[in-house]
CSV table of C-alpha atoms in Angstrom, one decimal:
chain,number,residue,atom,x,y,z
K,1,MET,CA,0.0,0.0,0.0
K,2,THR,CA,1.3,3.4,-1.0
K,3,MET,CA,0.1,6.7,0.5
K,4,GLU,CA,0.0,8.3,-2.9
K,5,GLN,CA,-3.5,6.9,-3.5
K,6,TYR,CA,-4.9,8.7,-0.4
K,7,ILE,CA,-5.7,12.2,0.6
K,8,LYS,CA,-6.0,13.7,4.1
K,9,ILE,CA,-9.4,14.7,5.5
K,10,LYS,CA,-8.6,18.3,5.1
K,11,GLU,CA,-7.8,17.9,1.4
K,12,LEU,CA,-11.1,16.0,0.9
K,13,SER,CA,-12.9,18.9,2.7
K,14,GLU,CA,-11.3,21.4,0.4
K,15,LEU,CA,-12.1,19.4,-2.8
K,16,THR,CA,-15.8,18.8,-1.9
K,17,GLY,CA,-16.7,21.8,0.2
K,18,VAL,CA,-17.8,19.5,3.0
K,19,SER,CA,-16.4,20.6,6.4
K,20,VAL,CA,-13.9,18.5,8.2
K,21,ARG,CA,-16.3,18.2,11.2
K,22,THR,CA,-19.0,17.0,8.9
K,23,LEU,CA,-16.7,14.4,7.4
K,24,GLN,CA,-15.8,13.3,10.9
K,25,TYR,CA,-19.5,13.0,11.7
K,26,TYR,CA,-20.1,10.9,8.6
K,27,ASP,CA,-17.5,8.6,9.8
K,28,GLU,CA,-19.0,8.4,13.3
K,29,ILE,CA,-22.4,7.4,11.9
K,30,ASN,CA,-20.8,4.9,9.4
K,31,LEU,CA,-22.0,6.9,6.4
K,32,LEU,CA,-18.6,7.6,4.9
K,33,THR,CA,-15.7,5.8,6.6
K,34,PRO,CA,-12.1,6.6,5.8
K,35,ALA,CA,-10.3,4.3,3.4
K,36,TYR,CA,-7.4,4.2,5.8
K,37,ILE,CA,-6.6,5.3,9.3
K,38,ASN,CA,-3.0,5.4,10.4
K,39,GLU,CA,-1.5,4.6,13.8
K,40,TYR,CA,-2.1,8.2,14.9
K,41,GLY,CA,-5.8,8.1,14.1
K,42,HIS,CA,-5.5,10.3,11.1
K,43,ARG,CA,-8.2,9.7,8.5
K,44,PHE,CA,-7.3,9.2,4.8
K,45,TYR,CA,-9.6,8.9,1.8
K,46,ASP,CA,-9.3,7.5,-1.7
K,47,ALA,CA,-11.0,7.9,-5.1
K,48,ASP,CA,-14.0,5.8,-3.9
K,49,SER,CA,-14.5,8.1,-1.0
K,50,PHE,CA,-14.4,11.1,-3.3
K,51,SER,CA,-17.2,9.5,-5.5
K,52,LYS,CA,-19.3,8.5,-2.5
K,53,ILE,CA,-19.2,12.0,-0.9
K,54,PHE,CA,-20.8,13.4,-4.1
K,55,VAL,CA,-23.5,10.7,-4.0
K,56,ILE,CA,-24.2,11.8,-0.4
K,57,ILE,CA,-24.4,15.5,-1.4
K,58,SER,CA,-26.7,14.8,-4.3
K,59,LEU,CA,-29.1,12.7,-2.2
K,60,LYS,CA,-29.1,15.4,0.5
K,61,ASN,CA,-30.0,18.0,-2.1
K,62,MET,CA,-33.0,15.8,-3.2
K,63,GLY,CA,-34.3,15.8,0.4
K,64,MET,CA,-33.0,12.5,1.8
K,65,THR,CA,-32.1,12.4,5.5
K,66,LEU,CA,-28.7,11.1,6.5
K,67,ARG,CA,-30.4,8.0,7.8
K,68,GLU,CA,-32.1,7.3,4.5
K,69,ILE,CA,-28.8,7.9,2.6
K,70,ASN,CA,-27.1,5.5,4.9
K,71,GLN,CA,-29.7,2.8,4.2
K,72,TYR,CA,-29.5,3.5,0.5
K,73,ILE,CA,-25.7,3.4,0.3
K,74,HIS,CA,-25.5,0.2,2.3
K,75,ASN,CA,-28.3,-1.5,0.5
K,76,THR,CA,-30.5,-2.1,3.6
K,77,ASP,CA,-34.3,-2.2,3.0
K,78,PHE,CA,-34.5,1.2,1.4
K,79,ASP,CA,-36.7,1.5,-1.7
K,80,ILE,CA,-35.6,4.7,-3.5
K,81,ARG,CA,-38.7,4.6,-5.6
K,82,LEU,CA,-40.9,4.9,-2.6
K,83,PHE,CA,-38.7,7.8,-1.4
K,84,ILE,CA,-39.1,9.6,-4.8
K,85,LYS,CA,-42.9,9.3,-4.7
K,86,ALA,CA,-43.1,10.5,-1.1
K,87,GLU,CA,-40.7,13.4,-1.8
K,88,GLN,CA,-42.6,14.4,-4.9
K,89,ARG,CA,-45.9,14.6,-2.9
K,90,ARG,CA,-44.2,16.6,-0.2
K,91,ILE,CA,-42.7,19.1,-2.7
K,92,GLU,CA,-46.0,19.4,-4.5
K,93,ALA,CA,-47.8,20.2,-1.2
K,94,ALA,CA,-45.1,22.7,-0.4
K,95,ILE,CA,-45.4,24.4,-3.8
K,96,THR,CA,-49.2,24.6,-3.3
K,97,ASP,CA,-48.7,26.2,0.1
K,98,LEU,CA,-46.2,28.7,-1.2
K,99,GLN,CA,-48.5,29.7,-4.1
K,100,LEU,CA,-51.3,30.3,-1.6
K,101,ARG,CA,-49.0,32.4,0.6
K,102,LEU,CA,-47.9,34.4,-2.5
K,103,MET,CA,-51.6,35.0,-3.4
K,104,ARG,CA,-52.3,36.2,0.1
K,105,LEU,CA,-49.4,38.6,0.1
K,106,SER,CA,-50.4,39.9,-3.4
K,107,ILE,CA,-53.9,40.6,-2.2
K,108,LEU,CA,-52.6,42.4,0.9
K,109,GLU,CA,-50.1,44.3,-1.2
K,110,GLU,CA,-53.0,45.4,-3.5
K,111,ARG,CA,-55.0,46.7,-0.6
K,112,ILE,CA,-52.1,48.6,0.7
K,113,SER,CA,-51.3,50.1,-2.7
K,114,GLU,CA,-54.9,51.3,-2.8
K,115,GLN,CA,-54.0,53.3,0.4
K,116,GLN,CA,-56.4,51.1,2.5
K,117,GLU,CA,-54.7,50.9,5.8
K,118,ILE,CA,-54.6,47.4,7.2
K,119,THR,CA,-54.5,47.2,11.0
K,120,ALA,CA,-53.3,44.4,13.2
K,121,TYR,CA,-57.0,43.4,13.8
K,122,LEU,CA,-57.5,42.6,10.2
K,123,LEU,CA,-54.3,40.9,9.2
K,124,PRO,CA,-55.4,37.5,10.5
K,125,PHE,CA,-58.2,37.5,8.1
K,126,PHE,CA,-55.9,38.0,5.1
K,127,ALA,CA,-53.9,35.0,6.4
K,128,GLN,CA,-57.0,32.8,6.0
K,129,ILE,CA,-57.7,33.7,2.3
K,130,THR,CA,-57.9,30.6,0.2
K,131,GLU,CA,-58.0,30.1,-3.6
K,132,ASP,CA,-61.8,30.0,-3.4
K,133,THR,CA,-62.1,33.3,-1.5
K,134,ASP,CA,-63.6,36.3,-3.3
K,135,SER,CA,-60.9,38.7,-2.2
K,136,SER,CA,-62.5,41.7,-4.1
K,137,THR,CA,-64.8,42.2,-1.2
K,138,PHE,CA,-62.1,42.7,1.4
K,139,ARG,CA,-62.1,46.5,1.8
K,140,VAL,CA,-61.6,48.9,4.6
K,141,ASP,CA,-63.9,51.8,4.4
K,142,HIS,CA,-62.8,55.4,4.6
K,143,PRO,CA,-59.0,54.8,4.2
K,144,GLU,CA,-58.4,58.5,4.5
K,145,GLN,CA,-59.4,58.4,8.2
K,146,LYS,CA,-56.7,57.7,10.7
K,147,LEU,CA,-57.2,54.1,12.0
K,148,SER,CA,-56.4,52.6,15.3
K,149,LYS,CA,-53.0,51.0,15.4
K,150,THR,CA,-52.6,50.1,19.1
K,151,PHE,CA,-53.7,46.9,20.6
K,152,ASN,CA,-54.4,46.9,24.4
K,153,ILE,CA,-53.9,43.3,25.3
K,154,LYS,CA,-55.1,43.9,28.9
K,155,GLY,CA,-58.3,45.4,27.6
K,156,TRP,CA,-58.8,42.6,25.1
K,157,ASN,CA,-58.3,40.0,27.8
K,158,THR,CA,-60.8,41.7,30.1
K,159,PHE,CA,-63.3,41.8,27.2
K,160,LEU,CA,-62.9,38.1,26.5
K,161,LYS,CA,-63.4,37.2,30.2
K,162,ASP,CA,-66.5,39.3,30.4
K,163,LEU,CA,-67.9,38.0,27.1
K,164,ASN,CA,-67.3,34.3,28.1
K,165,PHE,CA,-68.9,35.0,31.5
K,166,CYS,CA,-72.0,36.5,29.8
K,167,LEU,CA,-72.2,33.6,27.5
K,168,GLU,CA,-71.8,31.0,30.3
K,169,HIS,CA,-74.6,32.7,32.3
K,170,LYS,CA,-76.7,33.5,29.3
K,171,LEU,CA,-77.0,37.2,30.1
K,172,SER,CA,-79.1,39.5,28.0
K,173,SER,CA,-78.1,42.8,26.4
K,174,ALA,CA,-79.7,44.6,29.3
K,175,ASP,CA,-77.0,43.3,31.8
K,176,GLN,CA,-74.3,45.8,32.6
K,177,ARG,CA,-71.5,43.3,31.8
K,178,ALA,CA,-73.0,42.5,28.5
K,179,ILE,CA,-73.4,46.2,27.7
K,180,LYS,CA,-69.7,46.7,28.5
K,181,CYS,CA,-68.9,43.9,26.0
K,182,ILE,CA,-71.0,45.5,23.2
K,183,GLN,CA,-69.5,48.9,23.8
K,184,TYR,CA,-66.0,47.5,23.7
K,185,TRP,CA,-66.5,45.6,20.5
K,186,LYS,CA,-68.2,48.6,18.7
K,187,LYS,CA,-65.6,51.1,19.9
K,188,ASN,CA,-62.4,49.2,19.7
K,189,ILE,CA,-63.0,46.8,16.8
K,190,LEU,CA,-65.8,48.0,14.5
K,191,GLU,CA,-65.5,51.8,14.7
K,192,ALA,CA,-61.8,52.1,15.4
K,193,ASN,CA,-61.0,50.0,12.3
K,194,GLN,CA,-63.8,51.0,10.1
K,195,VAL,CA,-64.7,47.4,9.3
K,196,SER,CA,-66.9,47.0,6.3
K,197,GLY,CA,-70.0,44.8,6.1
K,198,ASP,CA,-68.1,42.5,3.7
K,199,MET,CA,-65.3,42.0,6.1
K,200,ILE,CA,-67.7,41.3,8.9
K,201,LYS,CA,-69.3,38.6,6.7
K,202,PHE,CA,-65.9,37.2,6.0
K,203,ALA,CA,-65.1,37.1,9.7
K,204,GLU,CA,-68.4,35.3,10.4
K,205,ASP,CA,-67.7,32.7,7.8
K,206,PHE,CA,-64.2,32.3,9.2
K,207,TYR,CA,-65.4,31.6,12.7
K,208,HIS,CA,-68.0,29.2,11.4
K,209,LYS,CA,-65.4,27.2,9.4
K,210,ASN,CA,-62.7,27.4,12.0
K,211,PRO,CA,-64.1,26.6,15.4
K,212,ALA,CA,-60.6,26.9,17.0
K,213,ASN,CA,-59.9,30.2,18.8
K,214,SER,CA,-58.8,33.2,16.9
K,215,PHE,CA,-57.3,35.7,19.5
K,216,GLY,CA,-59.8,34.1,21.9
K,217,ILE,CA,-62.8,34.6,19.7
K,218,THR,CA,-64.7,31.4,18.9
K,219,GLU,CA,-67.7,30.7,16.7
K,220,GLU,CA,-69.8,30.3,19.9
K,221,ASN,CA,-68.9,33.5,21.7
K,222,TYR,CA,-68.9,35.5,18.5
K,223,LYS,CA,-72.5,34.4,17.6
K,224,TYR,CA,-73.5,35.3,21.1
K,225,LEU,CA,-71.9,38.7,20.8
K,226,VAL,CA,-73.7,39.4,17.5
K,227,ARG,CA,-77.0,38.3,19.1
K,228,LEU,CA,-76.4,40.8,22.0
K,229,MET,CA,-75.8,43.6,19.6
K,230,ASN,CA,-79.0,42.8,17.6
K,231,GLU,CA,-81.3,42.6,20.6
């Protein structure tokens, strides 16, 4: 055996762009073992090592985990065809998600370019826009007016506690706590943000289709609040 056929780990790192520490880790997990280790523990690699590292890099770029690459390289119960199909599905889903996010941002950009101020209260609704949503109805009335930009979390928390208390005890709109809830909602949400009827309708649809909390508002307590305001 002649040392002329081997290169040191640092040289392999420089040739491939893979750090020395990464090459050491690949050795530790038996992914890429050195072709030769001398009596001082120094790692040396050969042409086969050089070829294998590029296989590893290529498979990583296609989305394989190191565990999957290890299985593939060592021919242990790994069907690359199944991996390809699964990875294709994952990428297609990611592309669909990115396209939807791009559409939401485009709609938001359009509203801002029309000088319609978008407040923190309304941003969550834009985040729920889907491909089936008629985004042309999402307008904030009277954009020339100065809109509220501050969100008092303490006041909002008090409002939610009062609202849920009223709901639990089935209080009517004549109750002082219920009146307080109505006044808060009208002043701090509807009036402060100049919310249009179309946006209110969109919000109602959102709470109906998404029963999970949205800033503490649920379909149940929102319907109750609307009922209070209409009494």
